[in-house]
């Protein structure tokens, strides 16, 4: 099986439960959800005109919609070739759950890595039992996709972007609908604006939830 890879790099995880964890990010191409505040819109479309060689994809110096096909073994070989030190894999996008992620996660877990998926919750999550699943539910987005009960049930953590009280109300309605229990709930201010941050802090305290502040953006790393 091949995966359409837009980026592969080593950095520090800046969000959710693994904040501060050295991580290898595998960014997949393709997402029809259509979030207005998305900061990776270059990963939305899958065009054959944007397909490049693996070598070309790896030499990109700016964000582009260019992608290349990699098998799980190709990705593992690349990670070994680059001598990355991180032992935590983060599969993101785009919307990574558009494809079966089991072969990719299974291979890395067999090599002693931990794996994590960041998904919108609008696609079935097909992965290993050990994989940590972060659902960042994208509610009423342009693409018209619904949040799946199976995705909410599989989530190890729920990380919800917020800017207004409406976003809080939408999350509470979603949690009530899907009867989520014993799952870490994170609020993540959109665009690091003070109003959104203040709202997130107050709501986290009121509900005993957690705050995710996108540390990587504050310290200026990818």
JSON list of C-alpha atoms in Angstrom, two decimals:
[
{"chain": "A", "resi": 1, "resn": "UNK", "atom": "CA", "xyz": [0.00, 0.00, 0.00]},
{"chain": "A", "resi": 2, "resn": "UNK", "atom": "CA", "xyz": [1.22, 3.50, -0.84]},
{"chain": "A", "resi": 3, "resn": "UNK", "atom": "CA", "xyz": [0.55, 6.74, 1.01]},
{"chain": "A", "resi": 4, "resn": "UNK", "atom": "CA", "xyz": [0.43, 10.20, -0.54]},
{"chain": "A", "resi": 5, "resn": "UNK", "atom": "CA", "xyz": [2.98, 12.11, 1.53]},
{"chain": "A", "resi": 6, "resn": "UNK", "atom": "CA", "xyz": [3.15, 15.90, 1.52]},
{"chain": "A", "resi": 7, "resn": "UNK", "atom": "CA", "xyz": [5.76, 16.29, 4.25]},
{"chain": "A", "resi": 8, "resn": "UNK", "atom": "CA", "xyz": [7.92, 14.22, 6.57]},
{"chain": "A", "resi": 9, "resn": "UNK", "atom": "CA", "xyz": [9.96, 15.92, 9.28]},
{"chain": "A", "resi": 10, "resn": "UNK", "atom": "CA", "xyz": [11.18, 15.67, 12.88]},
{"chain": "A", "resi": 11, "resn": "UNK", "atom": "CA", "xyz": [10.10, 18.27, 15.43]},
{"chain": "A", "resi": 12, "resn": "UNK", "atom": "CA", "xyz": [8.43, 18.67, 18.83]},
{"chain": "A", "resi": 13, "resn": "UNK", "atom": "CA", "xyz": [4.72, 17.83, 19.19]},
{"chain": "A", "resi": 14, "resn": "UNK", "atom": "CA", "xyz": [3.08, 21.10, 20.21]},
{"chain": "A", "resi": 15, "resn": "UNK", "atom": "CA", "xyz": [-0.50, 20.00, 20.92]},
{"chain": "A", "resi": 16, "resn": "UNK", "atom": "CA", "xyz": [-2.54, 17.79, 23.22]},
{"chain": "A", "resi": 17, "resn": "UNK", "atom": "CA", "xyz": [-1.32, 15.03, 25.51]},
{"chain": "A", "resi": 18, "resn": "UNK", "atom": "CA", "xyz": [2.05, 14.62, 23.79]},
{"chain": "A", "resi": 19, "resn": "UNK", "atom": "CA", "xyz": [3.05, 18.31, 23.98]},
{"chain": "A", "resi": 20, "resn": "UNK", "atom": "CA", "xyz": [6.83, 18.50, 24.22]},
{"chain": "A", "resi": 21, "resn": "UNK", "atom": "CA", "xyz": [7.38, 15.00, 22.82]},
{"chain": "A", "resi": 22, "resn": "UNK", "atom": "CA", "xyz": [10.01, 14.72, 20.06]},
{"chain": "A", "resi": 23, "resn": "UNK", "atom": "CA", "xyz": [8.04, 13.42, 17.10]},
{"chain": "A", "resi": 24, "resn": "UNK", "atom": "CA", "xyz": [8.28, 12.47, 13.46]},
{"chain": "A", "resi": 25, "resn": "UNK", "atom": "CA", "xyz": [5.41, 14.01, 11.52]},
{"chain": "A", "resi": 26, "resn": "UNK", "atom": "CA", "xyz": [4.05, 12.27, 8.45]},
{"chain": "A", "resi": 27, "resn": "UNK", "atom": "CA", "xyz": [1.67, 14.63, 6.65]},
{"chain": "A", "resi": 28, "resn": "UNK", "atom": "CA", "xyz": [-0.68, 13.02, 4.13]},
{"chain": "A", "resi": 29, "resn": "UNK", "atom": "CA", "xyz": [-2.20, 14.78, 1.14]},
{"chain": "A", "resi": 30, "resn": "UNK", "atom": "CA", "xyz": [-5.97, 15.09, 0.76]},
{"chain": "A", "resi": 31, "resn": "UNK", "atom": "CA", "xyz": [-8.84, 16.50, 2.83]},
{"chain": "A", "resi": 32, "resn": "UNK", "atom": "CA", "xyz": [-12.40, 17.41, 1.75]},
{"chain": "A", "resi": 33, "resn": "UNK", "atom": "CA", "xyz": [-13.60, 18.66, 5.17]},
{"chain": "A", "resi": 34, "resn": "UNK", "atom": "CA", "xyz": [-13.01, 22.34, 4.43]},
{"chain": "A", "resi": 35, "resn": "UNK", "atom": "CA", "xyz": [-12.17, 24.00, 7.77]},
{"chain": "A", "resi": 36, "resn": "UNK", "atom": "CA", "xyz": [-12.13, 27.78, 7.34]},
{"chain": "A", "resi": 37, "resn": "UNK", "atom": "CA", "xyz": [-9.21, 28.27, 9.77]},
{"chain": "A", "resi": 38, "resn": "UNK", "atom": "CA", "xyz": [-7.12, 25.36, 8.46]},
{"chain": "A", "resi": 39, "resn": "UNK", "atom": "CA", "xyz": [-3.40, 26.15, 8.45]},
{"chain": "A", "resi": 40, "resn": "UNK", "atom": "CA", "xyz": [-2.55, 23.38, 5.96]},
{"chain": "A", "resi": 41, "resn": "UNK", "atom": "CA", "xyz": [-4.90, 24.18, 3.08]},
{"chain": "A", "resi": 42, "resn": "UNK", "atom": "CA", "xyz": [-2.15, 23.18, 0.66]},
{"chain": "A", "resi": 43, "resn": "UNK", "atom": "CA", "xyz": [-2.90, 19.56, 1.62]},
{"chain": "A", "resi": 44, "resn": "UNK", "atom": "CA", "xyz": [-6.58, 19.63, 0.64]},
{"chain": "A", "resi": 45, "resn": "UNK", "atom": "CA", "xyz": [-6.50, 18.68, -3.04]},
{"chain": "A", "resi": 46, "resn": "UNK", "atom": "CA", "xyz": [-5.07, 15.54, -4.60]},
{"chain": "A", "resi": 47, "resn": "UNK", "atom": "CA", "xyz": [-4.04, 16.35, -8.14]},
{"chain": "A", "resi": 48, "resn": "UNK", "atom": "CA", "xyz": [-1.99, 14.12, -10.42]},
{"chain": "A", "resi": 49, "resn": "UNK", "atom": "CA", "xyz": [-0.33, 17.32, -11.63]},
{"chain": "A", "resi": 50, "resn": "UNK", "atom": "CA", "xyz": [1.08, 17.79, -8.11]},
{"chain": "A", "resi": 51, "resn": "UNK", "atom": "CA", "xyz": [2.61, 14.32, -7.87]},
{"chain": "A", "resi": 52, "resn": "UNK", "atom": "CA", "xyz": [6.40, 14.49, -7.69]},
{"chain": "A", "resi": 53, "resn": "UNK", "atom": "CA", "xyz": [9.19, 12.03, -7.03]},
{"chain": "A", "resi": 54, "resn": "UNK", "atom": "CA", "xyz": [9.99, 11.11, -3.43]},
{"chain": "A", "resi": 55, "resn": "UNK", "atom": "CA", "xyz": [13.34, 12.85, -3.76]},
{"chain": "A", "resi": 56, "resn": "UNK", "atom": "CA", "xyz": [11.68, 16.05, -4.96]},
{"chain": "A", "resi": 57, "resn": "UNK", "atom": "CA", "xyz": [9.12, 16.01, -2.14]},
{"chain": "A", "resi": 58, "resn": "UNK", "atom": "CA", "xyz": [11.89, 15.70, 0.43]},
{"chain": "A", "resi": 59, "resn": "UNK", "atom": "CA", "xyz": [13.74, 18.76, -0.86]},
{"chain": "A", "resi": 60, "resn": "UNK", "atom": "CA", "xyz": [10.77, 21.16, -0.58]},
{"chain": "A", "resi": 61, "resn": "UNK", "atom": "CA", "xyz": [11.68, 24.44, 1.13]},
{"chain": "A", "resi": 62, "resn": "UNK", "atom": "CA", "xyz": [8.14, 25.83, 1.40]},
{"chain": "A", "resi": 63, "resn": "UNK", "atom": "CA", "xyz": [4.57, 24.63, 1.81]},
{"chain": "A", "resi": 64, "resn": "UNK", "atom": "CA", "xyz": [3.21, 23.31, -1.47]},
{"chain": "A", "resi": 65, "resn": "UNK", "atom": "CA", "xyz": [0.54, 20.88, -2.65]},
{"chain": "A", "resi": 66, "resn": "UNK", "atom": "CA", "xyz": [3.20, 18.57, -4.08]},
{"chain": "A", "resi": 67, "resn": "UNK", "atom": "CA", "xyz": [3.06, 14.98, -2.88]},
{"chain": "A", "resi": 68, "resn": "UNK", "atom": "CA", "xyz": [4.80, 11.68, -3.51]},
{"chain": "A", "resi": 69, "resn": "UNK", "atom": "CA", "xyz": [3.89, 8.02, -3.06]},
{"chain": "A", "resi": 70, "resn": "UNK", "atom": "CA", "xyz": [5.64, 6.12, -0.28]},
{"chain": "A", "resi": 71, "resn": "UNK", "atom": "CA", "xyz": [5.08, 2.58, 0.96]},
{"chain": "A", "resi": 72, "resn": "UNK", "atom": "CA", "xyz": [5.35, 1.94, 4.72]},
{"chain": "A", "resi": 73, "resn": "UNK", "atom": "CA", "xyz": [8.75, 0.34, 4.13]},
{"chain": "A", "resi": 74, "resn": "UNK", "atom": "CA", "xyz": [9.84, 3.40, 2.12]},
{"chain": "A", "resi": 75, "resn": "UNK", "atom": "CA", "xyz": [8.86, 5.67, 5.02]},
{"chain": "A", "resi": 76, "resn": "UNK", "atom": "CA", "xyz": [10.68, 3.54, 7.59]},
{"chain": "A", "resi": 77, "resn": "UNK", "atom": "CA", "xyz": [13.77, 3.45, 5.39]},
{"chain": "A", "resi": 78, "resn": "UNK", "atom": "CA", "xyz": [13.67, 7.23, 5.05]},
{"chain": "A", "resi": 79, "resn": "UNK", "atom": "CA", "xyz": [13.35, 7.72, 8.82]},
{"chain": "A", "resi": 80, "resn": "UNK", "atom": "CA", "xyz": [16.36, 5.45, 9.33]},
{"chain": "A", "resi": 81, "resn": "UNK", "atom": "CA", "xyz": [18.31, 7.20, 6.58]},
{"chain": "A", "resi": 82, "resn": "UNK", "atom": "CA", "xyz": [17.74, 10.60, 8.17]},
{"chain": "A", "resi": 83, "resn": "UNK", "atom": "CA", "xyz": [18.78, 9.22, 11.57]},
{"chain": "A", "resi": 84, "resn": "UNK", "atom": "CA", "xyz": [15.85, 10.80, 13.35]},
{"chain": "A", "resi": 85, "resn": "UNK", "atom": "CA", "xyz": [16.04, 10.38, 17.13]},
{"chain": "A", "resi": 86, "resn": "UNK", "atom": "CA", "xyz": [12.31, 10.67, 17.90]},
{"chain": "A", "resi": 87, "resn": "UNK", "atom": "CA", "xyz": [10.43, 7.47, 18.65]},
{"chain": "A", "resi": 88, "resn": "UNK", "atom": "CA", "xyz": [6.91, 8.91, 18.33]},
{"chain": "A", "resi": 89, "resn": "UNK", "atom": "CA", "xyz": [5.16, 9.00, 14.95]},
{"chain": "A", "resi": 90, "resn": "UNK", "atom": "CA", "xyz": [2.39, 11.54, 14.28]},
{"chain": "A", "resi": 91, "resn": "UNK", "atom": "CA", "xyz": [0.26, 10.90, 11.19]},
{"chain": "A", "resi": 92, "resn": "UNK", "atom": "CA", "xyz": [-1.62, 14.02, 10.17]},
{"chain": "A", "resi": 93, "resn": "UNK", "atom": "CA", "xyz": [-2.80, 15.84, 7.08]},
{"chain": "A", "resi": 94, "resn": "UNK", "atom": "CA", "xyz": [-4.88, 16.64, 5.37]},
{"chain": "A", "resi": 95, "resn": "UNK", "atom": "CA", "xyz": [-7.25, 14.00, 6.68]},
{"chain": "A", "resi": 96, "resn": "UNK", "atom": "CA", "xyz": [-5.17, 10.86, 7.27]},
{"chain": "A", "resi": 97, "resn": "UNK", "atom": "CA", "xyz": [-8.15, 8.58, 7.96]},
{"chain": "A", "resi": 98, "resn": "UNK", "atom": "CA", "xyz": [-9.21, 8.71, 4.33]},
{"chain": "A", "resi": 99, "resn": "UNK", "atom": "CA", "xyz": [-6.97, 5.64, 4.03]},
{"chain": "A", "resi": 100, "resn": "UNK", "atom": "CA", "xyz": [-6.21, 2.49, 6.04]},
{"chain": "A", "resi": 101, "resn": "UNK", "atom": "CA", "xyz": [-3.36, 3.41, 8.38]},
{"chain": "A", "resi": 102, "resn": "UNK", "atom": "CA", "xyz": [-2.91, -0.06, 9.85]},
{"chain": "A", "resi": 103, "resn": "UNK", "atom": "CA", "xyz": [0.08, -1.14, 7.70]},
{"chain": "A", "resi": 104, "resn": "UNK", "atom": "CA", "xyz": [1.96, 2.09, 8.43]},
{"chain": "A", "resi": 105, "resn": "UNK", "atom": "CA", "xyz": [1.31, 2.11, 12.19]},
{"chain": "A", "resi": 106, "resn": "UNK", "atom": "CA", "xyz": [1.91, -1.60, 12.53]},
{"chain": "A", "resi": 107, "resn": "UNK", "atom": "CA", "xyz": [5.32, -1.43, 10.86]},
{"chain": "A", "resi": 108, "resn": "UNK", "atom": "CA", "xyz": [6.53, 1.42, 13.07]},
{"chain": "A", "resi": 109, "resn": "UNK", "atom": "CA", "xyz": [5.14, -0.15, 16.24]},
{"chain": "A", "resi": 110, "resn": "UNK", "atom": "CA", "xyz": [7.02, -3.35, 15.40]},
{"chain": "A", "resi": 111, "resn": "UNK", "atom": "CA", "xyz": [10.19, -1.23, 15.33]},
{"chain": "A", "resi": 112, "resn": "UNK", "atom": "CA", "xyz": [9.55, 0.18, 18.81]},
{"chain": "A", "resi": 113, "resn": "UNK", "atom": "CA", "xyz": [7.85, 3.45, 17.87]},
{"chain": "A", "resi": 114, "resn": "UNK", "atom": "CA", "xyz": [4.65, 4.80, 19.37]},
{"chain": "A", "resi": 115, "resn": "UNK", "atom": "CA", "xyz": [2.09, 6.08, 16.86]},
{"chain": "A", "resi": 116, "resn": "UNK", "atom": "CA", "xyz": [-0.52, 8.82, 16.88]},
{"chain": "A", "resi": 117, "resn": "UNK", "atom": "CA", "xyz": [-3.18, 9.90, 14.39]},
{"chain": "A", "resi": 118, "resn": "UNK", "atom": "CA", "xyz": [-4.69, 13.39, 14.22]},
{"chain": "A", "resi": 119, "resn": "UNK", "atom": "CA", "xyz": [-8.11, 13.24, 12.55]},
{"chain": "A", "resi": 120, "resn": "UNK", "atom": "CA", "xyz": [-11.27, 15.30, 12.11]},
{"chain": "A", "resi": 121, "resn": "UNK", "atom": "CA", "xyz": [-13.49, 12.40, 13.16]},
{"chain": "A", "resi": 122, "resn": "UNK", "atom": "CA", "xyz": [-15.34, 12.42, 9.84]},
{"chain": "A", "resi": 123, "resn": "UNK", "atom": "CA", "xyz": [-13.86, 9.15, 8.52]},
{"chain": "A", "resi": 124, "resn": "UNK", "atom": "CA", "xyz": [-13.69, 5.66, 9.96]},
{"chain": "A", "resi": 125, "resn": "UNK", "atom": "CA", "xyz": [-10.45, 5.25, 11.88]},
{"chain": "A", "resi": 126, "resn": "UNK", "atom": "CA", "xyz": [-8.65, 2.15, 10.64]},
{"chain": "A", "resi": 127, "resn": "UNK", "atom": "CA", "xyz": [-5.46, 1.57, 12.56]},
{"chain": "A", "resi": 128, "resn": "UNK", "atom": "CA", "xyz": [-3.81, -0.61, 15.19]},
{"chain": "A", "resi": 129, "resn": "UNK", "atom": "CA", "xyz": [-5.12, -1.04, 18.72]},
{"chain": "A", "resi": 130, "resn": "UNK", "atom": "CA", "xyz": [-1.99, 0.57, 20.18]},
{"chain": "A", "resi": 131, "resn": "UNK", "atom": "CA", "xyz": [-2.24, 3.74, 18.10]},
{"chain": "A", "resi": 132, "resn": "UNK", "atom": "CA", "xyz": [-3.14, 6.92, 20.02]},
{"chain": "A", "resi": 133, "resn": "UNK", "atom": "CA", "xyz": [-6.04, 8.65, 18.28]},
{"chain": "A", "resi": 134, "resn": "UNK", "atom": "CA", "xyz": [-6.56, 12.40, 18.56]},
{"chain": "A", "resi": 135, "resn": "UNK", "atom": "CA", "xyz": [-9.97, 13.44, 17.28]},
{"chain": "A", "resi": 136, "resn": "UNK", "atom": "CA", "xyz": [-10.27, 17.14, 16.55]},
{"chain": "A", "resi": 137, "resn": "UNK", "atom": "CA", "xyz": [-13.98, 17.19, 15.65]},
{"chain": "A", "resi": 138, "resn": "UNK", "atom": "CA", "xyz": [-14.74, 19.47, 12.73]},
{"chain": "A", "resi": 139, "resn": "UNK", "atom": "CA", "xyz": [-18.40, 20.40, 13.15]},
{"chain": "A", "resi": 140, "resn": "UNK", "atom": "CA", "xyz": [-20.52, 22.02, 10.40]},
{"chain": "A", "resi": 141, "resn": "UNK", "atom": "CA", "xyz": [-17.62, 22.61, 8.04]},
{"chain": "A", "resi": 142, "resn": "UNK", "atom": "CA", "xyz": [-17.91, 23.50, 4.37]},
{"chain": "A", "resi": 143, "resn": "UNK", "atom": "CA", "xyz": [-17.51, 19.91, 3.23]},
{"chain": "A", "resi": 144, "resn": "UNK", "atom": "CA", "xyz": [-20.69, 18.88, 5.08]},
{"chain": "A", "resi": 145, "resn": "UNK", "atom": "CA", "xyz": [-19.17, 15.82, 6.76]},
{"chain": "A", "resi": 146, "resn": "UNK", "atom": "CA", "xyz": [-20.64, 14.51, 10.01]},
{"chain": "A", "resi": 147, "resn": "UNK", "atom": "CA", "xyz": [-18.67, 13.45, 13.06]},
{"chain": "A", "resi": 148, "resn": "UNK", "atom": "CA", "xyz": [-18.84, 9.65, 13.34]},
{"chain": "A", "resi": 149, "resn": "UNK", "atom": "CA", "xyz": [-19.84, 7.91, 16.56]},
{"chain": "A", "resi": 150, "resn": "UNK", "atom": "CA", "xyz": [-17.16, 5.30, 15.90]},
{"chain": "A", "resi": 151, "resn": "UNK", "atom": "CA", "xyz": [-14.50, 8.01, 15.72]},
{"chain": "A", "resi": 152, "resn": "UNK", "atom": "CA", "xyz": [-15.61, 9.58, 18.98]},
{"chain": "A", "resi": 153, "resn": "UNK", "atom": "CA", "xyz": [-15.64, 6.17, 20.66]},
{"chain": "A", "resi": 154, "resn": "UNK", "atom": "CA", "xyz": [-12.10, 5.40, 19.42]},
{"chain": "A", "resi": 155, "resn": "UNK", "atom": "CA", "xyz": [-10.62, 8.74, 20.53]},
{"chain": "A", "resi": 156, "resn": "UNK", "atom": "CA", "xyz": [-7.94, 8.70, 23.21]},
{"chain": "A", "resi": 157, "resn": "UNK", "atom": "CA", "xyz": [-8.23, 12.47, 23.35]},
{"chain": "A", "resi": 158, "resn": "UNK", "atom": "CA", "xyz": [-10.56, 15.07, 21.87]},
{"chain": "A", "resi": 159, "resn": "UNK", "atom": "CA", "xyz": [-8.91, 18.34, 20.86]},
{"chain": "A", "resi": 160, "resn": "UNK", "atom": "CA", "xyz": [-11.38, 21.04, 19.88]},
{"chain": "A", "resi": 161, "resn": "UNK", "atom": "CA", "xyz": [-10.43, 24.35, 18.23]},
{"chain": "A", "resi": 162, "resn": "UNK", "atom": "CA", "xyz": [-12.35, 27.28, 19.76]},
{"chain": "A", "resi": 163, "resn": "UNK", "atom": "CA", "xyz": [-12.80, 30.98, 19.06]},
{"chain": "A", "resi": 164, "resn": "UNK", "atom": "CA", "xyz": [-16.37, 31.71, 20.19]},
{"chain": "A", "resi": 165, "resn": "UNK", "atom": "CA", "xyz": [-19.04, 30.48, 22.63]},
{"chain": "A", "resi": 166, "resn": "UNK", "atom": "CA", "xyz": [-20.71, 28.72, 19.69]},
{"chain": "A", "resi": 167, "resn": "UNK", "atom": "CA", "xyz": [-17.72, 26.40, 19.39]},
{"chain": "A", "resi": 168, "resn": "UNK", "atom": "CA", "xyz": [-18.08, 25.50, 23.07]},
{"chain": "A", "resi": 169, "resn": "UNK", "atom": "CA", "xyz": [-21.79, 24.84, 22.66]},
{"chain": "A", "resi": 170, "resn": "UNK", "atom": "CA", "xyz": [-21.15, 22.65, 19.62]},
{"chain": "A", "resi": 171, "resn": "UNK", "atom": "CA", "xyz": [-18.60, 20.58, 21.53]},
{"chain": "A", "resi": 172, "resn": "UNK", "atom": "CA", "xyz": [-20.89, 20.09, 24.52]},
{"chain": "A", "resi": 173, "resn": "UNK", "atom": "CA", "xyz": [-23.72, 18.98, 22.22]},
{"chain": "A", "resi": 174, "resn": "UNK", "atom": "CA", "xyz": [-21.36, 16.55, 20.46]},
{"chain": "A", "resi": 175, "resn": "UNK", "atom": "CA", "xyz": [-20.14, 15.07, 23.75]},
{"chain": "A", "resi": 176, "resn": "UNK", "atom": "CA", "xyz": [-23.71, 14.64, 24.96]},
{"chain": "A", "resi": 177, "resn": "UNK", "atom": "CA", "xyz": [-24.79, 13.04, 21.69]},
{"chain": "A", "resi": 178, "resn": "UNK", "atom": "CA", "xyz": [-21.98, 10.50, 21.68]},
{"chain": "A", "resi": 179, "resn": "UNK", "atom": "CA", "xyz": [-21.84, 9.99, 25.48]},
{"chain": "A", "resi": 180, "resn": "UNK", "atom": "CA", "xyz": [-18.07, 10.30, 25.62]},
{"chain": "A", "resi": 181, "resn": "UNK", "atom": "CA", "xyz": [-16.56, 9.18, 28.93]},
{"chain": "A", "resi": 182, "resn": "UNK", "atom": "CA", "xyz": [-13.03, 8.98, 30.34]},
{"chain": "A", "resi": 183, "resn": "UNK", "atom": "CA", "xyz": [-11.50, 10.73, 27.34]},
{"chain": "A", "resi": 184, "resn": "UNK", "atom": "CA", "xyz": [-9.20, 13.72, 27.77]},
{"chain": "A", "resi": 185, "resn": "UNK", "atom": "CA", "xyz": [-10.85, 16.88, 26.43]},
{"chain": "A", "resi": 186, "resn": "UNK", "atom": "CA", "xyz": [-8.59, 19.68, 25.19]},
{"chain": "A", "resi": 187, "resn": "UNK", "atom": "CA", "xyz": [-9.63, 23.14, 24.04]},
{"chain": "A", "resi": 188, "resn": "UNK", "atom": "CA", "xyz": [-7.29, 24.78, 21.54]},
{"chain": "A", "resi": 189, "resn": "UNK", "atom": "CA", "xyz": [-7.62, 28.53, 20.89]},
{"chain": "A", "resi": 190, "resn": "UNK", "atom": "CA", "xyz": [-7.79, 29.31, 17.18]},
{"chain": "A", "resi": 191, "resn": "UNK", "atom": "CA", "xyz": [-4.93, 31.53, 15.96]},
{"chain": "A", "resi": 192, "resn": "UNK", "atom": "CA", "xyz": [-3.61, 32.20, 19.47]},
{"chain": "A", "resi": 193, "resn": "UNK", "atom": "CA", "xyz": [-5.85, 35.27, 19.80]},
{"chain": "A", "resi": 194, "resn": "UNK", "atom": "CA", "xyz": [-6.36, 36.62, 23.34]},
{"chain": "A", "resi": 195, "resn": "UNK", "atom": "CA", "xyz": [-10.14, 36.43, 23.25]},
{"chain": "A", "resi": 196, "resn": "UNK", "atom": "CA", "xyz": [-10.10, 32.81, 22.15]},
{"chain": "A", "resi": 197, "resn": "UNK", "atom": "CA", "xyz": [-7.40, 31.96, 24.68]},
{"chain": "A", "resi": 198, "resn": "UNK", "atom": "CA", "xyz": [-9.28, 33.60, 27.55]},
{"chain": "A", "resi": 199, "resn": "UNK", "atom": "CA", "xyz": [-12.46, 31.76, 26.55]},
{"chain": "A", "resi": 200, "resn": "UNK", "atom": "CA", "xyz": [-10.63, 28.44, 26.38]},
{"chain": "A", "resi": 201, "resn": "UNK", "atom": "CA", "xyz": [-8.98, 28.94, 29.79]},
{"chain": "A", "resi": 202, "resn": "UNK", "atom": "CA", "xyz": [-12.25, 29.88, 31.50]},
{"chain": "A", "resi": 203, "resn": "UNK", "atom": "CA", "xyz": [-14.11, 26.96, 29.90]},
{"chain": "A", "resi": 204, "resn": "UNK", "atom": "CA", "xyz": [-11.37, 24.47, 30.80]},
{"chain": "A", "resi": 205, "resn": "UNK", "atom": "CA", "xyz": [-11.51, 25.55, 34.44]},
{"chain": "A", "resi": 206, "resn": "UNK", "atom": "CA", "xyz": [-15.32, 25.43, 34.52]},
{"chain": "A", "resi": 207, "resn": "UNK", "atom": "CA", "xyz": [-15.47, 21.93, 33.01]},
{"chain": "A", "resi": 208, "resn": "UNK", "atom": "CA", "xyz": [-12.20, 20.44, 34.30]},
{"chain": "A", "resi": 209, "resn": "UNK", "atom": "CA", "xyz": [-10.94, 20.12, 30.73]},
{"chain": "A", "resi": 210, "resn": "UNK", "atom": "CA", "xyz": [-7.41, 20.76, 29.47]},
{"chain": "A", "resi": 211, "resn": "UNK", "atom": "CA", "xyz": [-5.78, 23.54, 27.45]},
{"chain": "A", "resi": 212, "resn": "UNK", "atom": "CA", "xyz": [-3.77, 22.99, 24.26]},
{"chain": "A", "resi": 213, "resn": "UNK", "atom": "CA", "xyz": [-1.98, 26.14, 23.09]},
{"chain": "A", "resi": 214, "resn": "UNK", "atom": "CA", "xyz": [-0.05, 25.00, 19.97]},
{"chain": "A", "resi": 215, "resn": "UNK", "atom": "CA", "xyz": [3.34, 25.43, 21.62]},
{"chain": "A", "resi": 216, "resn": "UNK", "atom": "CA", "xyz": [5.17, 25.02, 18.30]},
{"chain": "A", "resi": 217, "resn": "UNK", "atom": "CA", "xyz": [3.65, 28.25, 17.01]},
{"chain": "A", "resi": 218, "resn": "UNK", "atom": "CA", "xyz": [4.65, 30.20, 20.09]},
{"chain": "A", "resi": 219, "resn": "UNK", "atom": "CA", "xyz": [8.28, 29.08, 19.86]},
{"chain": "A", "resi": 220, "resn": "UNK", "atom": "CA", "xyz": [8.45, 29.33, 16.06]},
{"chain": "A", "resi": 221, "resn": "UNK", "atom": "CA", "xyz": [9.04, 25.75, 14.92]},
{"chain": "A", "resi": 222, "resn": "UNK", "atom": "CA", "xyz": [7.20, 23.60, 12.40]}
]
